[in-house]
Structure formats: C-alpha cells, structure tokens
PDB file of C-alpha atoms in Angstrom:
ATOM      1  CA  MET A  26     148.462  58.633 186.472  1.00  0.00           C
ATOM      2  CA  VAL A  27     144.724  58.073 186.297  1.00  0.00           C
ATOM      3  CA  SER A  28     143.146  58.120 182.844  1.00  0.00           C
ATOM      4  CA  MET A  29     140.322  60.623 182.559  1.00  0.00           C
ATOM      5  CA  GLY A  30     139.265  59.625 179.039  1.00  0.00           C
ATOM      6  CA  PRO A  31     138.827  62.608 176.739  1.00  0.00           C
ATOM      7  CA  LEU A  32     139.137  65.002 179.696  1.00  0.00           C
ATOM      8  CA  GLU A  33     142.763  66.077 179.403  1.00  0.00           C
ATOM      9  CA  MET A  34     142.864  68.584 182.222  1.00  0.00           C
ATOM     10  CA  TRP A  35     140.660  70.364 184.738  1.00  0.00           C
ATOM     11  CA  THR A  36     141.259  73.012 187.349  1.00  0.00           C
ATOM     12  CA  ILE A  37     139.292  75.314 189.646  1.00  0.00           C
ATOM     13  CA  ASP A  38     139.260  78.909 188.353  1.00  0.00           C
ATOM     14  CA  GLN A  39     140.108  80.950 191.455  1.00  0.00           C
ATOM     15  CA  GLU A  40     140.290  84.244 189.546  1.00  0.00           C
ATOM     16  CA  HIS A  41     136.522  84.469 188.946  1.00  0.00           C
ATOM     17  CA  SER A  42     134.173  84.518 191.902  1.00  0.00           C
ATOM     18  CA  THR A  43     130.680  83.062 191.529  1.00  0.00           C
ATOM     19  CA  GLY A  44     129.218  84.979 194.475  1.00  0.00           C
ATOM     20  CA  SER A  45     128.223  81.713 196.121  1.00  0.00           C
ATOM     21  CA  ASP A  46     129.855  78.656 197.593  1.00  0.00           C
ATOM     22  CA  HIS A  47     130.201  77.207 194.072  1.00  0.00           C
ATOM     23  CA  GLU A  48     133.455  77.167 192.133  1.00  0.00           C
ATOM     24  CA  VAL A  49     134.067  77.622 188.403  1.00  0.00           C
ATOM     25  CA  ILE A  50     135.680  74.529 186.952  1.00  0.00           C
ATOM     26  CA  VAL A  51     137.705  74.946 183.768  1.00  0.00           C
ATOM     27  CA  MET A  52     138.113  71.825 181.634  1.00  0.00           C
ATOM     28  CA  GLU A  53     140.096  70.923 178.549  1.00  0.00           C
ATOM     29  CA  TRP A  54     138.780  68.111 176.335  1.00  0.00           C
ATOM     30  CA  THR A  55     140.434  66.253 173.497  1.00  0.00           C
ATOM     31  CA  PRO A  56     138.567  66.473 170.205  1.00  0.00           C
ATOM     32  CA  LEU A  57     135.884  63.782 170.144  1.00  0.00           C
ATOM     33  CA  LYS A  58     136.002  63.410 166.369  1.00  0.00           C
ATOM     34  CA  GLN A  59     138.634  61.035 165.126  1.00  0.00           C
ATOM     35  CA  ASP A  60     140.004  61.025 161.625  1.00  0.00           C
ATOM     36  CA  VAL A  61     137.681  58.550 159.922  1.00  0.00           C
ATOM     37  CA  THR A  62     140.099  58.187 157.031  1.00  0.00           C
ATOM     38  CA  ALA A  63     142.722  56.634 159.291  1.00  0.00           C
ATOM     39  CA  THR A  64     143.287  52.999 158.448  1.00  0.00           C
ATOM     40  CA  PRO A  65     145.011  50.842 161.026  1.00  0.00           C
ATOM     41  CA  GLN A  66     147.978  48.945 159.673  1.00  0.00           C
ATOM     42  CA  ASN A  67     148.430  46.359 162.414  1.00  0.00           C
ATOM     43  CA  VAL A  68     146.248  43.339 162.976  1.00  0.00           C
ATOM     44  CA  THR A  69     144.879  43.561 166.508  1.00  0.00           C
ATOM     45  CA  GLY A  70     142.919  40.310 166.571  1.00  0.00           C
ATOM     46  CA  TRP A  71     140.899  37.775 164.619  1.00  0.00           C
ATOM     47  CA  GLN A  72     137.270  36.723 164.325  1.00  0.00           C
ATOM     48  CA  ILE A  73     137.746  33.394 166.097  1.00  0.00           C
ATOM     49  CA  GLN A  74     134.018  32.663 166.475  1.00  0.00           C
ATOM     50  CA  ALA A  75     133.510  32.971 162.717  1.00  0.00           C
ATOM     51  CA  LEU A  76     136.397  30.539 162.178  1.00  0.00           C
ATOM     52  CA  GLN A  77     134.879  28.086 164.663  1.00  0.00           C
ATOM     53  CA  ALA A  78     131.504  28.345 162.924  1.00  0.00           C
ATOM     54  CA  ASN A  79     132.994  27.301 159.569  1.00  0.00           C
ATOM     55  CA  PRO A  80     133.845  23.555 159.783  1.00  0.00           C
ATOM     56  CA  GLN A  81     135.971  23.526 156.621  1.00  0.00           C
ATOM     57  CA  ALA A  82     138.030  26.575 157.595  1.00  0.00           C
ATOM     58  CA  LEU A  83     138.417  25.206 161.126  1.00  0.00           C
ATOM     59  CA  GLU A  84     139.731  21.866 159.831  1.00  0.00           C
ATOM     60  CA  GLU A  85     142.127  23.628 157.467  1.00  0.00           C
ATOM     61  CA  SER A  86     143.456  25.782 160.288  1.00  0.00           C
ATOM     62  CA  LYS A  87     143.865  22.733 162.551  1.00  0.00           C
ATOM     63  CA  TRP A  88     145.765  20.901 159.808  1.00  0.00           C
ATOM     64  CA  ASP A  89     147.958  23.956 159.188  1.00  0.00           C
ATOM     65  CA  TRP A  90     148.783  24.217 162.910  1.00  0.00           C
ATOM     66  CA  GLN A  91     149.431  20.475 163.326  1.00  0.00           C
ATOM     67  CA  THR A  92     151.700  20.401 160.282  1.00  0.00           C
ATOM     68  CA  ARG A  93     153.779  23.211 161.699  1.00  0.00           C
ATOM     69  CA  ALA A  94     153.815  21.872 165.269  1.00  0.00           C
ATOM     70  CA  GLN A  95     154.881  18.321 164.464  1.00  0.00           C
ATOM     71  CA  SER A  96     158.220  19.546 163.103  1.00  0.00           C
ATOM     72  CA  ARG A  97     159.073  21.164 166.439  1.00  0.00           C
ATOM     73  CA  PRO A  98     161.366  19.345 168.866  1.00  0.00           C
ATOM     74  CA  TYR A  99     159.923  17.985 172.091  1.00  0.00           C
ATOM     75  CA  LEU A 100     160.912  20.062 175.102  1.00  0.00           C
ATOM     76  CA  GLY A 101     161.343  17.898 178.158  1.00  0.00           C
ATOM     77  CA  GLU A 102     162.268  18.519 181.770  1.00  0.00           C
ATOM     78  CA  THR A 103     165.884  19.194 180.858  1.00  0.00           C
ATOM     79  CA  CYS A 104     165.249  22.016 178.406  1.00  0.00           C
ATOM     80  CA  SER A 105     166.828  25.368 179.121  1.00  0.00           C
ATOM     81  CA  ALA A 106     165.209  28.728 179.718  1.00  0.00           C
ATOM     82  CA  GLU A 107     166.459  29.753 176.278  1.00  0.00           C
ATOM     83  CA  ASP A 108     164.708  26.718 174.740  1.00  0.00           C
ATOM     84  CA  LEU A 109     161.448  27.719 176.424  1.00  0.00           C
ATOM     85  CA  ALA A 110     161.785  31.344 175.355  1.00  0.00           C
ATOM     86  CA  GLY A 111     162.479  30.261 171.784  1.00  0.00           C
ATOM     87  CA  GLU A 112     159.477  27.954 171.799  1.00  0.00           C
ATOM     88  CA  ALA A 113     157.216  30.701 173.148  1.00  0.00           C
ATOM     89  CA  ILE A 114     158.329  33.004 170.327  1.00  0.00           C
ATOM     90  CA  TRP A 115     157.784  30.248 167.755  1.00  0.00           C
ATOM     91  CA  ILE A 116     154.274  29.531 169.095  1.00  0.00           C
ATOM     92  CA  GLN A 117     153.336  33.212 168.931  1.00  0.00           C
ATOM     93  CA  GLU A 118     154.661  33.627 165.392  1.00  0.00           C
ATOM     94  CA  ALA A 119     153.204  30.351 164.093  1.00  0.00           C
ATOM     95  CA  LEU A 120     149.799  30.966 165.655  1.00  0.00           C
ATOM     96  CA  THR A 121     149.737  34.470 164.177  1.00  0.00           C
ATOM     97  CA  THR A 122     150.558  33.052 160.732  1.00  0.00           C
ATOM     98  CA  VAL A 123     147.857  30.370 160.981  1.00  0.00           C
ATOM     99  CA  LEU A 124     145.223  32.828 162.158  1.00  0.00           C
ATOM    100  CA  ASN A 125     146.181  35.371 159.490  1.00  0.00           C
ATOM    101  CA  ARG A 126     145.627  32.666 156.854  1.00  0.00           C
ATOM    102  CA  HIS A 127     142.393  31.170 158.161  1.00  0.00           C
ATOM    103  CA  ALA A 128     140.545  33.789 160.245  1.00  0.00           C
ATOM    104  CA  LYS A 129     139.323  37.237 159.348  1.00  0.00           C
ATOM    105  CA  GLN A 130     141.743  39.818 160.673  1.00  0.00           C
ATOM    106  CA  LEU A 131     140.565  42.666 162.880  1.00  0.00           C
ATOM    107  CA  ARG A 132     142.141  46.096 162.885  1.00  0.00           C
ATOM    108  CA  VAL A 133     141.094  48.552 165.558  1.00  0.00           C
ATOM    109  CA  ILE A 134     141.653  52.281 165.218  1.00  0.00           C
ATOM    110  CA  PRO A 135     142.811  53.625 168.574  1.00  0.00           C
TER     111      PRO A 135
END
C-alpha cells in the first residue's frame, strides 16, 4: 500500500456532473493538528554530535563502553550462531545503556 501522507482516501464523485470534462474529486484528510500535550515515552535516538563535541563526556562514554566490553568473551571462528545472536543483543543493550547515560536522549512524537 502506498502512503499518501495525511490524505487518507480519495475518489471520483460520479454522482455529480460538472458539465465539462472535469471530474469532482472527493478527499478525506486526517486532522493536521496533533495533540501537543502528548509526550513520547520511548527514546528514539541520541544527540551524538553534542556528545562528540564535549571531550569530557566523550571520554567518559568511551571508558564506560570499554569497561563493559572488556568483560565480554572473545568470539572466534568457532562460535555458534547462538553466540553471535547473543553478542548482538548484548551490544545493542550495552550501547543503549551507555548512550542513555552520556548523550542527550531524543524522543520523537509520531
């Protein structure tokens, strides 16, 4: 299905003649106003550039990551698919924790 943005539906109105070769198009739009009081609960990203611009915060985040990472086992050529999947989950969770601690969180209202 193709997204049409706020245009939810359109159709040609065949019940009303225009008296010319033009057609009447009937459209249905979603409300353009969003509830401005809505507060997103989930973090959707981080201000990475601001973290990179702050040398002290960047060093602290690097140290935090390195401290966590050095306790992880080395995965070599003989590791299993389950080992890789587990490591991918750990990386995602650990990186999220480090960024939540050291970078400003972004929350986007859909």
